[in-house]
Amino acid sequence: MNHTTVTTSGAAAYAPESKLRLLWKAMYAHRVSYLFLAPFLVFFALFTIIPVLTSIGLSFTYYNILESPRFIGLGNYRLLFVDDDIFLTAIGNTLKFAVVTGPVGYIMAFLLAWLISQIPNRYRFLYTFCFYTPAITSAVAMTVVWTYLFSGDRYGMINNWLLQSGILNEPWLWLQDVKTIMPVLILVSLWMSMGIGFLAFLAGLQNVPRDLYEAGAIDGVRYRWQELWYITIPSVKPQLLFGAVMQVVFSLQVFDVSVQLVGIPSPLYAGHTVMTHLFDYAFIRFEMGYASSIAVVLFFIMVGLNRFIFNILGHKE
Amino acid sequence: MAVSSSTIVKGRFDWGGLALYAFLTVLALFMLAPLVYMVSTAFKPISELFLFPPRFFVMNPTLKNFHNLLLASGTSFVPFTRYAFNSVVVSLGIVVGGVLISAMAAYPLSKHVDMPFRKSIFNVVILALMFAPQVTQIPQYLVINKLGLMNTYFALVIPYLAYPVGLFLMKQFLDQIPDALLEAGKMDGAKEWTIFWKIVMPLLKPAWSTLALFVFVAAWNDPWSSAVYTTTEDMKSLPYALTTINGGTANAIATAGTLGAASLLMIVPTVLVFVVTQKMVLETMAHSGIKE
């Protein structure tokens, strides 16, 4: 597997080559590959790596945006884990939310994409449109709809139905009652979760070589589920990994929906997530250092989860 | 070449197929319901917005909400079309630049297996996906400021060009494509650049169409960037303009109709882009017989 077009002539062929020299040679041989990577890496360094490292640095300081940062060591982290009860609530809520929306949203996205791939082309577009459009809408715009559906008085659509059908005797405060805040958030998020993962699955399923299915049919694949299990899933493994990572990030960074539906702070912090906690400290109280430490903790939770996912779905190279 | 139903298996297709369609249709209607409501809200007169019992569909549709929306923005000194123009320029810039840069970076990461630092570069990109974007906003702002790009279109475009999600998506798609397809080009002695344009990009069509759609939607709906990186009114984008029209409060009852109209207008371009890109995804050619 040698992709070089030009190899360096052996000027140093008679000298025993050091590790560094070998590395340099390999890098020089791949200079075209690095050229391909260059634009991405430049922008990535400027707008992602530098800001992220800055944030990690700030998490060890007291920084209120107006004054310059003051180094306080692990003070923020001590506060976060020992004195901040609300943060623990937020972690609990986020995990509750993620445990449901993560797996359910993921499996739903894949199954729907697969079912759509099973029907003739001319109808596919219509169904794709129906499932994906909710993800296009912004959380802000949809608030009009949700507040109307889940309104706590009898004007709310859902209360109205339940009262009409006699299931409830009095209107239920969907968005103020601690018992229903989380389920409603989960429901709305699931509705919006047919996003990039779903699209990636759809496109990936298009890419599976058709002759694999033909070969499978010859080899005795009888039923659709056999085709799915033995041929389709192994073929779209790269997309499955992508979708899983996206789903983890999506589930743990829940923020918009919570703010739009139940506000900051939510009643008894029932809809308070790690992200809303972070936003509260960053853009309401302007304690940037503390907010950065929350970000770092969230970051480690995600890295841990994704390690686990990569071990399951990542191909061993 | 249109691909017919992808299933090769001939079995009891009728019953299974029927159940499948029934299930998909019911679910699709369920998913669409809130959107239908939103469309109908956009056309509701004020008298119907708060009826009891609440009604799902509009009875006497009116264009008054749209009229209010365009009038409200027409009173400011920047015409509505300027916001729209800014949004179009910025979104297209991010889509074209972002997709190209991601594809170019994904190619060596996926196919040049013996490149030094390949794994570590990819791992850093994946890690970057997981960092909360909110806290990096302030350092990002400082970078833009240091580069002297405030109030330019560049400030609204370049922070979003290196998009880790995009690189990750492209790499996964390239991983799915058998090496043999690229080897053919190498045999003919084609340069990497030629291979990339002539072989990799056409093969990646479903991937970059998908990414283009996703990036466009994100850029189009993003009120943040123009709020942060620009200070003059004529550089603001559409979502920003809409949040100011609605007074920035999502729960304002008085503007429910106007907000409905605004969100409907915001959705139209994204739906158009969706139609174009999905057609591209679904039109993908079936691969010629390459056995792995």
Coordinates of C-alpha atoms in Angstrom, one line a residue:
Chain A
M1 CA 0.0 0.0 0.0
N2 CA 2.3 2.8 -1.1
H3 CA 0.6 5.9 -2.3
T4 CA 3.7 7.9 -3.1
T5 CA 4.2 9.4 -6.4
V6 CA 7.7 10.6 -5.6
T7 CA 10.2 9.0 -3.3
T8 CA 13.2 10.8 -1.9
S9 CA 16.3 9.6 -3.5
G10 CA 18.6 7.7 -1.1
A11 CA 21.0 10.4 -0.2
A12 CA 21.2 9.0 3.3
A13 CA 20.8 5.4 2.2
Y14 CA 24.2 4.4 3.6
A15 CA 23.6 5.9 7.0
P16 CA 21.5 4.0 9.5
E17 CA 18.2 6.0 9.6
S18 CA 16.9 7.3 12.8
K19 CA 13.2 7.1 13.7
L20 CA 12.8 10.8 13.2
R21 CA 14.2 10.7 9.7
L22 CA 12.0 7.8 8.8
L23 CA 9.0 9.8 10.0
W24 CA 10.1 12.8 8.1
K25 CA 10.4 10.7 5.0
A26 CA 7.0 9.3 5.4
M27 CA 5.6 12.7 5.9
Y28 CA 7.4 14.1 2.9
A29 CA 6.0 11.2 0.8
H30 CA 2.5 12.1 2.0
R31 CA 2.9 15.8 1.3
V32 CA -0.1 15.8 -1.1
S33 CA -2.3 14.2 1.6
Y34 CA -1.3 17.0 4.0
L35 CA -2.2 19.6 1.4
F36 CA -5.6 18.1 1.2
L37 CA -5.9 18.4 5.0
A38 CA -4.4 21.9 5.2
P39 CA -7.5 24.1 4.7
F40 CA -9.5 22.1 7.3
L41 CA -6.7 22.0 9.8
V42 CA -6.0 25.8 9.6
F43 CA -9.7 26.8 10.2
F44 CA -10.1 24.0 12.8
A45 CA -7.1 25.2 14.8
L46 CA -8.2 28.8 14.7
F47 CA -11.9 28.3 15.5
T48 CA -12.0 25.1 17.4
I49 CA -8.8 24.1 19.0
I50 CA -7.7 27.5 20.3
P51 CA -11.2 28.3 21.7
V52 CA -11.5 24.9 23.4
L53 CA -8.0 25.1 24.9
T54 CA -8.8 28.6 26.1
S55 CA -12.0 27.4 27.8
I56 CA -10.2 24.5 29.5
G57 CA -7.6 27.1 30.8
L58 CA -10.4 29.4 32.0
S59 CA -12.0 26.6 34.0
F60 CA -9.1 27.0 36.5
T61 CA -9.8 30.7 36.9
Y62 CA -12.4 33.1 38.2
Y63 CA -13.4 35.1 35.1
N64 CA -16.4 37.4 34.8
I65 CA -15.6 38.7 31.3
L66 CA -15.1 42.3 32.6
E67 CA -12.0 41.8 34.7
S68 CA -9.1 39.7 33.6
P69 CA -9.1 36.0 34.7
R70 CA -7.8 35.3 38.2
F71 CA -6.2 31.9 38.8
I72 CA -8.0 29.8 41.5
G73 CA -6.7 26.3 40.8
L74 CA -9.3 23.6 41.3
G75 CA -11.7 26.0 43.1
N76 CA -14.4 25.8 40.4
Y77 CA -14.4 22.0 40.3
R78 CA -14.6 21.8 44.1
L79 CA -17.6 24.1 44.1
L80 CA -19.2 22.1 41.3
F81 CA -19.0 18.7 42.9
V82 CA -19.3 19.6 46.6
D83 CA -21.5 22.6 47.0
D84 CA -23.6 22.8 43.9
D85 CA -26.7 20.7 44.5
I86 CA -28.4 22.1 41.4
F87 CA -25.6 20.8 39.2
L88 CA -26.2 17.3 40.6
T89 CA -29.9 17.7 39.7
A90 CA -28.9 18.8 36.2
I91 CA -26.6 15.7 35.8
G92 CA -29.4 13.5 36.9
N93 CA -31.9 15.1 34.6
T94 CA -29.5 15.0 31.6
L95 CA -28.8 11.3 32.2
K96 CA -32.5 10.5 32.5
F97 CA -33.1 12.3 29.3
A98 CA -30.2 10.7 27.5
V99 CA -31.0 7.2 28.6
V100 CA -34.4 7.5 26.9
T101 CA -33.8 9.7 23.9
G102 CA -30.4 8.3 23.0
P103 CA -31.2 4.7 22.3
V104 CA -34.9 5.3 21.3
G105 CA -34.0 8.1 18.9
Y106 CA -31.1 6.1 17.4
I107 CA -33.1 2.9 16.8
M108 CA -36.0 4.9 15.5
A109 CA -33.9 6.8 13.1
F110 CA -32.2 3.7 11.7
L111 CA -35.4 1.6 11.5
L112 CA -37.3 4.4 9.7
A113 CA -34.4 4.9 7.3
W114 CA -34.4 1.2 6.6
L115 CA -38.1 1.0 6.1
I116 CA -38.0 3.9 3.7
S117 CA -35.2 2.2 1.8
Q118 CA -37.6 -0.8 1.4
I119 CA -40.2 1.1 -0.6
P120 CA -40.1 2.1 -4.2
N121 CA -38.2 5.3 -5.1
R122 CA -41.2 7.4 -6.0
Y123 CA -42.7 7.3 -2.5
R124 CA -39.4 7.5 -0.6
F125 CA -39.0 11.2 -1.0
L126 CA -42.5 11.9 0.5
Y127 CA -41.8 9.9 3.6
T128 CA -38.3 11.2 4.0
F129 CA -39.8 14.7 3.9
C130 CA -42.3 13.9 6.6
F131 CA -39.8 12.5 9.0
Y132 CA -37.0 15.0 8.4
T133 CA -38.9 18.3 8.3
P134 CA -39.4 18.4 12.1
A135 CA -35.6 18.5 12.4
I136 CA -35.4 21.5 10.0
T137 CA -37.7 23.6 12.2
S138 CA -36.0 25.7 14.8
A139 CA -36.9 25.1 18.4
V140 CA -37.9 28.7 18.7
A141 CA -40.4 28.5 15.9
M142 CA -42.0 25.3 17.1
T143 CA -42.6 26.8 20.6
V144 CA -45.8 28.3 19.2
V145 CA -47.1 24.8 18.5
W146 CA -45.9 23.1 21.7
T147 CA -47.1 25.7 24.1
Y148 CA -50.5 25.5 22.4
L149 CA -50.6 21.7 22.5
F150 CA -49.4 21.4 26.1
S151 CA -51.0 24.5 27.5
G152 CA -51.9 24.0 31.2
D153 CA -55.5 25.3 30.9
R154 CA -58.5 23.9 29.1
Y155 CA -57.5 25.8 25.9
G156 CA -54.6 23.5 25.4
M157 CA -55.2 21.0 22.7
I158 CA -54.2 17.9 24.7
N159 CA -56.0 18.9 27.8
N160 CA -59.0 19.7 25.7
W161 CA -59.0 16.2 24.2
L162 CA -58.5 14.5 27.5
L163 CA -61.3 16.5 29.1
Q164 CA -63.6 15.8 26.2
S165 CA -63.0 12.1 26.4
G166 CA -63.4 12.1 30.2
I167 CA -59.9 10.8 31.0
L168 CA -59.2 13.9 33.1
N169 CA -61.5 15.8 35.3
E170 CA -59.5 19.0 35.4
P171 CA -56.8 20.4 33.1
W172 CA -53.3 19.1 33.8
L173 CA -50.4 21.6 34.0
W174 CA -48.1 19.8 31.5
L175 CA -45.3 22.3 31.5
Q176 CA -45.4 23.3 35.2
D177 CA -45.9 19.9 36.9
V178 CA -42.7 18.3 38.0
K179 CA -44.1 14.9 37.0
T180 CA -44.6 15.7 33.3
I181 CA -41.9 18.2 32.5
M182 CA -39.3 15.5 31.6
P183 CA -41.7 13.2 29.6
V184 CA -42.9 16.2 27.5
L185 CA -39.3 17.3 26.9
I186 CA -38.4 13.8 25.9
L187 CA -41.4 13.5 23.5
V188 CA -40.6 16.8 21.8
S189 CA -36.9 15.9 21.4
L190 CA -37.8 12.6 19.9
W191 CA -40.0 14.3 17.4
M192 CA -37.1 16.5 16.4
S193 CA -34.4 13.8 16.5
M194 CA -34.7 12.6 12.9
G195 CA -31.8 14.8 12.0
I196 CA -28.4 14.3 10.5
G197 CA -28.1 10.7 11.8
F198 CA -31.3 9.8 10.0
L199 CA -30.1 11.4 6.8
A200 CA -26.7 9.7 7.0
F201 CA -28.5 6.3 7.4
L202 CA -30.7 7.0 4.4
A203 CA -27.7 8.0 2.2
G204 CA -25.6 5.1 3.5
L205 CA -28.4 2.6 2.7
Q206 CA -28.4 4.0 -0.9
N207 CA -24.7 3.2 -1.1
V208 CA -24.8 -0.5 -0.2
P209 CA -23.7 -2.3 -3.3
R210 CA -26.7 -4.0 -4.9
D211 CA -24.9 -7.2 -5.8
L212 CA -24.4 -7.9 -2.1
Y213 CA -28.2 -8.4 -1.9
E214 CA -28.1 -10.5 -5.1
A215 CA -25.4 -12.7 -3.6
G216 CA -27.4 -12.9 -0.4
A217 CA -30.4 -14.1 -2.3
I218 CA -28.4 -16.8 -4.0
D219 CA -26.9 -17.8 -0.6
G220 CA -30.3 -18.4 0.8
V221 CA -31.5 -15.2 2.4
R222 CA -35.2 -15.5 2.6
Y223 CA -36.7 -12.8 4.7
R224 CA -36.3 -9.1 5.1
W225 CA -34.9 -9.3 8.6
Q226 CA -32.2 -11.7 7.5
E227 CA -31.2 -9.3 4.7
L228 CA -31.2 -6.5 7.3
W229 CA -29.1 -8.4 9.8
Y230 CA -26.6 -10.2 7.7
I231 CA -26.1 -7.8 4.8
T232 CA -27.4 -4.3 5.4
I233 CA -26.2 -3.6 9.0
P234 CA -22.6 -4.8 8.3
S235 CA -22.5 -2.7 5.1
V236 CA -23.6 0.6 6.9
K237 CA -21.4 0.2 9.9
P238 CA -19.6 3.5 9.2
Q239 CA -22.9 5.4 9.2
L240 CA -24.1 3.6 12.3
L241 CA -21.0 4.8 14.2
F242 CA -21.5 8.3 13.0
G243 CA -25.2 8.3 14.0
A244 CA -24.4 6.9 17.4
V245 CA -21.8 9.6 18.2
M246 CA -24.2 12.3 17.0
Q247 CA -27.0 10.9 19.1
V248 CA -24.8 10.9 22.2
V249 CA -23.8 14.6 21.6
F250 CA -27.4 15.5 20.8
S251 CA -28.8 13.8 23.9
L252 CA -26.3 15.2 26.3
Q253 CA -26.4 18.7 24.9
V254 CA -30.1 19.1 25.3
F255 CA -30.8 22.8 25.8
D256 CA -33.0 24.7 23.3
V257 CA -36.1 22.6 23.8
S258 CA -35.8 22.8 27.6
V259 CA -35.4 26.6 27.6
Q260 CA -38.2 27.2 25.1
L261 CA -40.8 24.9 26.9
V262 CA -40.1 25.3 30.6
G263 CA -37.7 28.3 30.8
I264 CA -34.6 29.0 32.9
P265 CA -34.9 28.1 35.7
S266 CA -37.6 25.5 35.3
P267 CA -40.1 24.7 38.0
L268 CA -38.2 23.0 40.9
Y269 CA -35.4 22.6 38.3
A270 CA -37.3 19.6 36.9
G271 CA -36.2 20.5 33.3
H272 CA -32.7 21.7 34.3
T273 CA -30.0 20.0 32.3
V274 CA -26.2 20.4 32.3
M275 CA -26.4 22.7 29.3
T276 CA -29.0 25.0 30.9
H277 CA -26.8 25.1 34.0
L278 CA -23.9 26.1 31.8
F279 CA -25.9 28.7 30.0
D280 CA -27.1 30.1 33.3
Y281 CA -23.6 30.7 34.6
A282 CA -22.1 31.8 31.3
F283 CA -24.7 34.2 29.9
I284 CA -26.9 35.1 32.9
R285 CA -24.4 35.4 35.8
F286 CA -21.4 35.9 33.6
E287 CA -19.2 33.5 35.6
M288 CA -17.3 32.3 32.6
G289 CA -14.7 30.4 34.6
Y290 CA -17.3 28.3 36.4
A291 CA -19.2 27.7 33.1
S292 CA -16.0 26.5 31.5
S293 CA -15.5 24.0 34.3
I294 CA -19.1 22.7 33.7
A295 CA -18.2 22.3 30.0
V296 CA -15.1 20.3 30.8
V297 CA -17.0 17.9 33.1
L298 CA -19.7 17.4 30.4
F299 CA -16.9 16.9 27.8
F300 CA -15.4 14.1 29.9
I301 CA -18.8 12.4 30.3
M302 CA -19.2 12.5 26.5
V303 CA -15.8 11.2 25.8
G304 CA -16.4 8.3 28.2
L305 CA -19.7 7.4 26.5
N306 CA -18.2 7.6 23.0
R307 CA -15.2 5.5 24.0
F308 CA -17.8 2.8 24.8
I309 CA -19.6 3.3 21.4
F310 CA -16.4 3.2 19.4
N311 CA -15.5 -0.1 21.1
I312 CA -18.8 -1.5 19.9
L313 CA -19.1 -0.1 16.4
G314 CA -15.7 1.2 15.4
H315 CA -13.8 -1.1 13.1
K316 CA -10.5 -2.3 14.3
E317 CA -7.8 -1.0 12.1
Chain B
M1 CA -30.9 4.9 -13.7
A2 CA -33.7 4.6 -11.2
V3 CA -33.3 1.8 -8.7
S4 CA -36.5 -0.1 -8.1
S5 CA -37.5 -1.5 -4.7
S6 CA -34.2 -2.4 -3.1
T7 CA -35.4 -5.7 -1.7
I8 CA -34.4 -8.6 -3.8
V9 CA -36.3 -11.0 -1.6
K10 CA -39.5 -12.3 -3.2
G11 CA -41.8 -13.4 -0.5
R12 CA -45.2 -12.5 0.9
F13 CA -44.6 -8.9 -0.2
D14 CA -48.3 -7.9 -0.2
W15 CA -49.1 -8.2 3.5
G16 CA -45.7 -7.1 4.7
G17 CA -45.7 -4.3 2.3
L18 CA -49.2 -3.2 3.2
A19 CA -48.4 -3.2 6.9
L20 CA -45.2 -1.3 6.2
Y21 CA -47.1 1.4 4.3
A22 CA -49.8 1.7 6.9
F23 CA -47.2 2.0 9.7
L24 CA -45.1 4.6 7.8
T25 CA -48.2 6.6 6.8
V26 CA -49.6 6.8 10.3
L27 CA -46.3 7.8 11.8
A28 CA -45.7 10.4 9.0
L29 CA -49.0 12.0 9.7
F30 CA -48.2 12.1 13.4
M31 CA -44.8 13.7 12.7
L32 CA -46.4 16.3 10.3
A33 CA -49.3 17.3 12.6
P34 CA -47.4 20.0 14.5
L35 CA -46.1 21.4 11.2
V36 CA -49.6 21.5 9.7
Y37 CA -50.7 23.3 12.8
M38 CA -47.9 25.8 12.4
V39 CA -48.9 26.5 8.7
S40 CA -52.5 26.9 9.7
T41 CA -51.6 29.3 12.5
A42 CA -49.7 31.5 10.1
F43 CA -53.0 32.1 8.2
K44 CA -55.2 32.5 11.3
P45 CA -56.8 35.8 12.0
I46 CA -56.5 37.0 15.6
S47 CA -60.1 36.0 16.3
E48 CA -59.2 32.4 15.7
L49 CA -55.9 32.1 17.5
F50 CA -57.5 31.8 20.9
L51 CA -60.9 30.2 20.3
F52 CA -62.5 27.8 22.7
P53 CA -62.7 24.9 22.0
P54 CA -59.3 25.2 20.2
R55 CA -59.3 24.4 16.5
F56 CA -56.6 22.8 14.6
F57 CA -57.3 24.1 11.2
V58 CA -57.9 27.6 10.0
M59 CA -61.4 28.6 9.0
N60 CA -61.0 32.0 7.5
P61 CA -57.5 32.2 6.2
T62 CA -55.9 35.7 6.1
L63 CA -52.6 37.1 5.0
K64 CA -52.7 39.7 7.8
N65 CA -49.9 38.0 9.7
F66 CA -47.6 38.1 6.8
H67 CA -48.6 41.7 6.3
N68 CA -47.8 42.5 9.9
L69 CA -44.5 40.7 9.7
L70 CA -43.3 42.5 6.5
L71 CA -44.6 45.8 7.8
A72 CA -42.9 45.4 11.2
S73 CA -39.6 44.9 9.5
G74 CA -40.3 47.5 6.9
T75 CA -40.4 50.3 9.5
S76 CA -36.7 49.8 10.3
F77 CA -34.2 51.6 8.1
V78 CA -32.9 48.3 6.6
P79 CA -35.2 46.7 4.1
F80 CA -36.3 43.2 4.6
T81 CA -34.7 42.0 1.4
R82 CA -31.3 43.0 2.8
Y83 CA -31.6 40.6 5.7
A84 CA -32.6 37.9 3.2
F85 CA -29.7 38.7 0.9
N86 CA -27.2 38.5 3.9
S87 CA -28.7 35.1 4.9
V88 CA -28.4 33.7 1.4
V89 CA -24.8 34.9 0.9
V90 CA -23.6 33.6 4.3
S91 CA -25.4 30.3 4.1
L92 CA -24.2 29.5 0.6
G93 CA -20.7 30.5 1.5
I94 CA -20.7 28.1 4.5
V95 CA -22.3 25.3 2.4
V96 CA -19.9 25.4 -0.5
G97 CA -16.8 26.1 1.5
G98 CA -17.6 23.7 4.3
V99 CA -18.6 20.7 2.1
L100 CA -15.5 21.1 -0.1
I101 CA -13.1 21.5 2.9
S102 CA -14.6 18.5 4.7
A103 CA -14.5 16.3 1.6
M104 CA -10.9 17.2 0.9
A105 CA -9.8 16.5 4.5
A106 CA -11.7 13.2 4.7
Y107 CA -10.1 11.7 1.6
P108 CA -6.5 11.3 3.0
L109 CA -7.9 10.5 6.5
S110 CA -9.9 7.6 5.1
K111 CA -7.9 6.3 2.2
H112 CA -4.2 7.1 2.8
V113 CA -3.8 4.5 5.5
D114 CA 0.0 4.9 6.1
M115 CA 0.0 8.6 6.5
P116 CA 1.8 9.6 9.7
F117 CA -0.5 11.2 12.4
R118 CA -3.6 10.0 10.5
K119 CA -5.3 8.5 13.6
S120 CA -4.4 11.3 16.0
I121 CA -5.7 14.0 13.6
F122 CA -9.0 12.1 13.3
N123 CA -9.3 11.5 17.1
V124 CA -8.8 15.2 17.8
V125 CA -11.6 16.1 15.4
I126 CA -13.9 13.6 17.1
L127 CA -13.0 15.0 20.5
A128 CA -13.8 18.5 19.3
L129 CA -17.4 17.4 18.5
M130 CA -18.0 16.8 22.1
F131 CA -17.1 20.2 23.5
A132 CA -20.0 22.4 24.5
P133 CA -20.1 25.1 21.8
Q134 CA -21.5 27.7 24.2
V135 CA -18.3 28.2 26.2
T136 CA -16.1 28.5 23.1
Q137 CA -18.1 31.4 21.7
I138 CA -16.2 34.0 23.7
P139 CA -12.8 32.8 22.7
Q140 CA -14.0 32.4 19.1
Y141 CA -15.2 36.0 19.2
L142 CA -11.7 37.1 20.4
V143 CA -10.1 35.2 17.5
I144 CA -12.4 37.0 14.9
N145 CA -11.7 40.3 16.6
K146 CA -7.9 39.7 16.5
L147 CA -8.0 38.9 12.8
G148 CA -9.8 42.2 12.3
L149 CA -12.8 40.6 10.6
M150 CA -15.6 42.1 12.6
N151 CA -18.6 43.3 10.4
T152 CA -17.5 41.4 7.3
Y153 CA -19.1 38.4 5.6
F154 CA -15.9 36.5 6.4
A155 CA -16.7 36.7 10.1
L156 CA -20.0 35.1 9.4
V157 CA -18.6 32.3 7.2
I158 CA -15.1 31.2 8.2
P159 CA -15.7 30.1 11.8
Y160 CA -18.1 27.5 10.5
L161 CA -16.0 26.1 7.6
A162 CA -14.0 23.5 9.5
Y163 CA -17.0 21.5 10.7
P164 CA -16.0 18.4 12.6
V165 CA -19.4 16.8 12.0
G166 CA -18.9 17.2 8.3
L167 CA -15.4 15.7 8.3
F168 CA -16.6 12.7 10.4
L169 CA -19.6 12.1 8.1
M170 CA -17.5 12.2 4.9
K171 CA -14.8 9.9 6.4
Q172 CA -17.5 7.4 7.4
F173 CA -18.9 7.4 3.8
L174 CA -15.4 7.0 2.3
D175 CA -14.8 4.1 4.6
Q176 CA -17.9 2.4 3.1
I177 CA -16.5 2.8 -0.4
P178 CA -14.3 -0.1 -1.5
D179 CA -10.6 0.8 -2.1
A180 CA -10.8 -1.1 -5.4
L181 CA -12.8 1.7 -6.9
L182 CA -9.9 4.2 -6.2
E183 CA -7.2 1.7 -7.2
A184 CA -8.4 1.7 -10.7
G185 CA -7.5 5.4 -11.0
K186 CA -4.1 4.9 -9.5
M187 CA -3.3 2.2 -12.0
D188 CA -3.9 4.6 -14.7
G189 CA -1.4 6.9 -13.1
A190 CA -3.8 9.7 -12.2
K191 CA -2.7 12.4 -9.8
E192 CA -4.3 12.5 -6.4
W193 CA -6.1 15.7 -7.3
T194 CA -7.6 14.1 -10.4
I195 CA -8.6 11.0 -8.4
F196 CA -10.3 13.3 -5.9
W197 CA -12.3 15.2 -8.4
K198 CA -13.1 12.4 -10.9
I199 CA -13.6 9.5 -8.6
V200 CA -14.0 10.4 -4.9
M201 CA -16.4 13.4 -5.3
P202 CA -18.9 11.6 -7.6
L203 CA -18.9 8.5 -5.3
L204 CA -19.4 10.8 -2.3
K205 CA -22.5 12.4 -3.8
P206 CA -24.9 11.1 -1.2
A207 CA -22.6 12.2 1.6
W208 CA -22.0 15.7 0.4
S209 CA -25.7 16.2 -0.6
T210 CA -26.6 15.2 2.9
L211 CA -24.0 17.4 4.5
A212 CA -25.0 20.4 2.3
L213 CA -28.6 20.1 3.5
F214 CA -27.6 19.8 7.1
V215 CA -25.1 22.7 7.0
F216 CA -27.5 24.9 5.1
V217 CA -30.3 24.4 7.7
A218 CA -27.9 25.1 10.6
A219 CA -26.5 28.2 8.9
W220 CA -29.9 29.5 7.8
N221 CA -31.5 29.1 11.2
D222 CA -28.6 30.5 13.2
P223 CA -29.4 33.8 14.9
W224 CA -26.1 33.8 16.9
S225 CA -23.4 34.6 14.5
S226 CA -24.7 37.8 13.1
A227 CA -25.7 38.9 16.7
V228 CA -22.1 38.3 17.8
Y229 CA -19.8 39.2 14.9
T230 CA -21.6 42.1 13.4
T231 CA -22.6 45.4 15.0
T232 CA -24.2 47.2 12.0
E233 CA -27.8 46.6 11.1
D234 CA -27.1 46.0 7.4
M235 CA -25.0 43.0 8.2
K236 CA -27.6 41.1 10.2
S237 CA -29.3 38.0 9.0
L238 CA -32.9 36.9 8.7
P239 CA -33.2 34.9 12.0
Y240 CA -31.8 37.8 13.9
A241 CA -34.2 40.1 12.3
L242 CA -37.1 37.8 13.2
T243 CA -36.2 37.5 16.9
T244 CA -36.2 41.3 17.1
I245 CA -39.6 41.5 15.4
N246 CA -41.0 39.1 18.0
G247 CA -39.3 41.1 20.8
G248 CA -37.1 38.0 21.4
T249 CA -39.7 36.4 23.6
A250 CA -41.0 33.1 22.4
N251 CA -44.0 33.1 24.7
A252 CA -45.5 36.4 23.6
I253 CA -49.2 35.6 23.0
A254 CA -49.7 38.8 21.0
T255 CA -47.3 37.8 18.3
A256 CA -48.4 34.2 18.0
G257 CA -49.7 34.7 14.5
T258 CA -46.8 36.8 13.3
L259 CA -44.4 34.3 14.7
G260 CA -46.2 31.5 12.9
A261 CA -45.9 33.5 9.6
A262 CA -42.2 34.2 10.3
S263 CA -41.3 30.6 11.0
L264 CA -43.2 29.5 7.9
L265 CA -41.2 32.0 5.8
M266 CA -38.0 30.8 7.4
I267 CA -38.8 27.1 6.6
V268 CA -39.6 27.6 2.9
P269 CA -35.9 27.9 1.7
T270 CA -34.8 25.0 3.8
V271 CA -37.5 22.9 2.3
L272 CA -36.4 23.9 -1.2
V273 CA -32.8 22.9 -0.4
F274 CA -34.1 19.7 1.1
V275 CA -36.0 18.8 -2.1
V276 CA -32.9 19.4 -4.3
T277 CA -30.4 17.5 -2.1
Q278 CA -32.6 14.6 -1.3
K279 CA -33.2 14.1 -5.1
M280 CA -29.5 13.9 -5.4
V281 CA -29.2 11.3 -2.7
L282 CA -32.0 9.2 -4.0
E283 CA -30.6 9.3 -7.6
T284 CA -27.4 7.6 -6.6
M285 CA -26.4 5.1 -9.1
A286 CA -26.3 1.5 -8.0
H287 CA -22.6 0.5 -7.9
S288 CA -21.3 -1.5 -10.7
G289 CA -20.4 -5.1 -9.7
I290 CA -17.5 -4.8 -7.3
K291 CA -17.2 -7.7 -4.9
E292 CA -15.5 -7.0 -1.7

